[in-house]
Amino acid sequence: MNGTRADGVVRQPSPERRARRHDPERKDRIVDAAIRVIGKHGVAGTTHRLIAAEADVPLGSLTYHFTGLDDLRAQAFTKHAERMSAIYAAHFDGVGTGDELVEALTRLIHGDAGAGADDWAVAYELYLAALRDPALRGVTESWMRTSRTVLEQFVDPVTARGVDALIEGLVMHKTLATTPVPIDEIRAIVRRALGR
C-alpha cells in the first residue's frame, strides 16, 4: 500500500515488504519451522519467538495463523507424522513375497525407518507430549493406525499391530544404542516375529 508524506511525495514500499505481504506459504513455513524448533529445543524449549525466528516471519504471524502455541504444536506434530508415514509406506513399494517383506522390514529398521536423528527427536517429543496432553493422542493414534494399515497389506491385523510395535521398539533401541545393531540380528528378529 502506498503512503503519502506530508510534502506530497508518494512512498513506495520496499520490494522485500511487498514480497512478504503476499506470502501464501507462510503458514506452512511456520509449521515446518515449528517442527525444526521442536527437534532442536524439545517441546519445553519451544517458544513463539524461536519459531518466528526460524520461519523468518514477524511474531504476529503466529497469532494470525494459529490460536496459540498448542494449536501450532499440534499442527506441526500432525505434519511430521504424515511425512513419516509416507516415508514408512514407501519402504514397502514392490513387496510381493514373504522374503521381500522380511527384507523390507529389516531395511526399514536398519535404516532408522528412513528418518534422521532430528526426525526421531520430534517423534519422541510427540510421544512424551501425548502422554501429558490427551489432545495429541489423536495424532499418535492416527500415525499408528496408518502404519498398521500399510502392514495389513501383508499380514493379519493382530500381527500388523505386533510388527508395528516391534519396528518402533527396534528403531528406538537402535537410535539410542551406543553400538550398532547388526543387520543380521534385525533380520532374525523380524523372521521370528513373522513366524518365518
Short mmCIF file of C-alpha atoms in Angstrom, two decimals:
data_model
loop_
_atom_site.label_atom_id
_atom_site.label_comp_id
_atom_site.label_asym_id
_atom_site.label_seq_id
_atom_site.Cartn_x
_atom_site.Cartn_y
_atom_site.Cartn_z
CA MET A 1 0.00 0.00 0.00
CA ASN A 2 1.37 3.41 -0.95
CA GLY A 3 1.90 6.08 1.68
CA THR A 4 1.91 9.82 1.01
CA ARG A 5 4.14 12.03 3.11
CA ALA A 6 3.05 15.49 4.26
CA ASP A 7 5.05 17.06 1.42
CA GLY A 8 3.08 15.08 -1.18
CA VAL A 9 5.82 12.58 -2.05
CA VAL A 10 4.41 9.09 -2.56
CA ARG A 11 6.36 6.50 -0.62
CA GLN A 12 6.62 3.05 -2.23
CA PRO A 13 7.08 0.00 -0.02
CA SER A 14 10.39 -1.79 -0.40
CA PRO A 15 10.44 -4.89 -2.64
CA GLU A 16 11.09 -7.01 0.47
CA ARG A 17 7.98 -5.68 2.21
CA ARG A 18 5.84 -6.18 -0.92
CA ALA A 19 7.05 -9.79 -1.24
CA ARG A 20 6.26 -10.50 2.39
CA ARG A 21 2.74 -9.06 2.22
CA HIS A 22 1.72 -11.70 -0.33
CA ASP A 23 3.10 -14.84 1.26
CA PRO A 24 0.67 -17.73 0.67
CA GLU A 25 3.13 -20.31 2.00
CA ARG A 26 3.75 -18.51 5.28
CA LYS A 27 1.57 -20.82 7.38
CA ASP A 28 3.32 -23.92 6.01
CA ARG A 29 6.72 -22.31 6.62
CA ILE A 30 5.73 -21.62 10.20
CA VAL A 31 4.62 -25.23 10.73
CA ASP A 32 7.86 -26.52 9.20
CA ALA A 33 9.84 -24.13 11.39
CA ALA A 34 7.95 -25.39 14.46
CA ILE A 35 8.96 -28.96 13.58
CA ARG A 36 12.62 -27.92 13.39
CA VAL A 37 12.43 -25.94 16.64
CA ILE A 38 10.81 -28.87 18.47
CA GLY A 39 13.59 -31.11 17.13
CA LYS A 40 16.30 -28.73 18.36
CA HIS A 41 14.82 -27.48 21.64
CA GLY A 42 12.16 -30.02 22.62
CA VAL A 43 8.56 -29.15 23.43
CA ALA A 44 9.55 -27.49 26.71
CA GLY A 45 12.02 -25.18 24.97
CA THR A 46 9.78 -24.27 22.02
CA THR A 47 8.54 -20.68 22.03
CA HIS A 48 6.69 -18.37 19.66
CA ARG A 49 9.85 -16.28 19.31
CA LEU A 50 12.05 -19.23 18.35
CA ILE A 51 9.53 -20.42 15.78
CA ALA A 52 9.08 -16.94 14.27
CA ALA A 53 12.86 -16.52 14.02
CA GLU A 54 13.27 -19.96 12.43
CA ALA A 55 10.49 -19.22 9.91
CA ASP A 56 11.79 -15.68 9.32
CA VAL A 57 8.35 -14.15 9.91
CA PRO A 58 7.07 -11.46 12.26
CA LEU A 59 5.93 -12.76 15.63
CA GLY A 60 2.38 -11.60 14.90
CA SER A 61 2.14 -14.10 12.03
CA LEU A 62 1.94 -16.90 14.56
CA THR A 63 -1.06 -15.42 16.34
CA TYR A 64 -2.68 -14.64 12.97
CA HIS A 65 -2.45 -18.24 11.70
CA PHE A 66 -2.75 -20.22 14.95
CA THR A 67 -4.91 -19.93 18.06
CA GLY A 68 -1.90 -20.47 20.27
CA LEU A 69 1.25 -22.47 20.79
CA ASP A 70 -0.73 -25.67 21.48
CA ASP A 71 -2.53 -25.33 18.13
CA LEU A 72 0.74 -24.72 16.29
CA ARG A 73 2.43 -27.60 18.06
CA ALA A 74 -0.45 -29.97 17.19
CA GLN A 75 -0.31 -28.94 13.52
CA ALA A 76 3.48 -29.41 13.49
CA PHE A 77 3.21 -32.87 15.03
CA THR A 78 0.43 -33.82 12.59
CA LYS A 79 2.51 -32.74 9.58
CA HIS A 80 5.57 -34.56 10.92
CA ALA A 81 3.57 -37.77 11.45
CA GLU A 82 2.17 -37.53 7.92
CA ARG A 83 5.67 -37.12 6.47
CA MET A 84 7.00 -40.04 8.49
CA SER A 85 4.02 -42.19 7.41
CA ALA A 86 4.74 -41.51 3.74
CA ILE A 87 8.40 -42.50 4.20
CA TYR A 88 7.29 -45.63 6.06
CA ALA A 89 4.82 -46.69 3.36
CA ALA A 90 7.40 -46.18 0.60
CA HIS A 91 9.59 -48.89 2.13
CA PHE A 92 7.00 -51.47 1.12
CA ASP A 93 6.63 -50.45 -2.53
CA GLY A 94 7.08 -53.52 -4.71
CA VAL A 95 6.94 -56.04 -1.84
CA GLY A 96 5.16 -59.17 -3.01
CA THR A 97 6.60 -62.20 -1.22
CA GLY A 98 7.24 -63.15 2.39
CA ASP A 99 11.01 -62.94 1.87
CA GLU A 100 10.63 -59.48 0.34
CA LEU A 101 8.58 -58.43 3.37
CA VAL A 102 11.32 -59.64 5.73
CA GLU A 103 13.91 -57.68 3.75
CA ALA A 104 11.74 -54.55 3.59
CA LEU A 105 11.18 -54.64 7.36
CA THR A 106 14.86 -55.32 8.02
CA ARG A 107 15.95 -52.41 5.81
CA LEU A 108 13.30 -50.17 7.37
CA ILE A 109 14.56 -50.87 10.90
CA HIS A 110 18.25 -50.87 10.00
CA GLY A 111 17.81 -47.54 8.19
CA ASP A 112 16.06 -45.89 11.17
CA ALA A 113 12.78 -46.11 9.22
CA GLY A 114 14.13 -43.66 6.67
CA ALA A 115 14.31 -40.85 9.20
CA GLY A 116 17.20 -38.89 10.63
CA ALA A 117 18.05 -38.11 14.23
CA ASP A 118 16.10 -34.84 14.11
CA ASP A 119 13.01 -36.65 12.81
CA TRP A 120 13.19 -39.13 15.68
CA ALA A 121 13.75 -36.33 18.18
CA VAL A 122 10.46 -34.79 17.04
CA ALA A 123 8.71 -38.18 17.14
CA TYR A 124 9.86 -38.86 20.69
CA GLU A 125 8.83 -35.34 21.71
CA LEU A 126 5.39 -36.13 20.30
CA TYR A 127 5.17 -39.35 22.28
CA LEU A 128 6.10 -37.57 25.51
CA ALA A 129 3.78 -34.64 24.82
CA ALA A 130 0.90 -37.04 24.08
CA LEU A 131 1.41 -38.68 27.48
CA ARG A 132 0.69 -35.32 29.11
CA ASP A 133 -1.76 -33.87 26.59
CA PRO A 134 -4.56 -36.28 25.61
CA ALA A 135 -5.48 -33.99 22.69
CA LEU A 136 -2.27 -35.10 20.95
CA ARG A 137 -3.19 -38.76 21.24
CA GLY A 138 -5.30 -38.34 18.13
CA VAL A 139 -2.09 -37.59 16.24
CA THR A 140 -0.26 -40.63 17.63
CA GLU A 141 -3.26 -42.92 17.15
CA SER A 142 -3.68 -41.81 13.54
CA TRP A 143 0.03 -42.36 12.89
CA MET A 144 -0.06 -45.88 14.40
CA ARG A 145 -3.25 -46.75 12.52
CA THR A 146 -1.66 -45.63 9.23
CA SER A 147 1.41 -47.79 9.91
CA ARG A 148 -0.73 -50.81 10.71
CA THR A 149 -2.80 -50.30 7.55
CA VAL A 150 0.40 -50.50 5.49
CA LEU A 151 1.41 -53.73 7.24
CA GLU A 152 -2.08 -55.23 6.86
CA GLN A 153 -1.40 -55.47 3.14
CA PHE A 154 0.92 -58.36 4.06
CA VAL A 155 -0.21 -59.79 7.42
CA ASP A 156 -3.35 -60.06 9.54
CA PRO A 157 -4.33 -57.11 11.81
CA VAL A 158 -3.06 -58.70 15.05
CA THR A 159 0.33 -59.48 13.53
CA ALA A 160 0.41 -56.00 11.99
CA ARG A 161 -0.02 -54.43 15.44
CA GLY A 162 2.78 -56.57 16.87
CA VAL A 163 5.15 -55.94 13.97
CA ASP A 164 4.45 -52.20 14.09
CA ALA A 165 5.33 -52.16 17.80
CA LEU A 166 8.43 -54.24 17.05
CA ILE A 167 9.54 -51.76 14.39
CA GLU A 168 9.13 -48.80 16.73
CA GLY A 169 10.87 -50.57 19.57
CA LEU A 170 13.81 -51.78 17.49
CA VAL A 171 14.27 -48.38 15.86
CA MET A 172 14.24 -46.77 19.32
CA HIS A 173 16.78 -49.29 20.62
CA LYS A 174 18.94 -48.77 17.54
CA THR A 175 18.66 -44.97 17.76
CA LEU A 176 19.66 -44.93 21.44
CA ALA A 177 22.29 -47.68 21.32
CA THR A 178 25.96 -46.83 21.67
CA THR A 179 26.95 -49.72 19.40
CA PRO A 180 25.26 -50.58 16.10
CA VAL A 181 22.73 -53.40 15.99
CA PRO A 182 23.89 -55.91 13.34
CA ILE A 183 21.56 -56.16 10.37
CA ASP A 184 21.61 -59.98 10.56
CA GLU A 185 20.29 -59.78 14.12
CA ILE A 186 17.49 -57.45 13.00
CA ARG A 187 16.63 -59.84 10.16
CA ALA A 188 16.48 -62.80 12.58
CA ILE A 189 14.17 -60.90 14.94
CA VAL A 190 11.87 -59.92 12.06
CA ARG A 191 11.75 -63.51 10.80
CA ARG A 192 10.77 -64.77 14.25
CA ALA A 193 8.10 -62.08 14.63
CA LEU A 194 6.58 -63.12 11.30
CA GLY A 195 6.89 -66.83 12.10
CA ARG A 196 9.24 -67.48 9.17
#
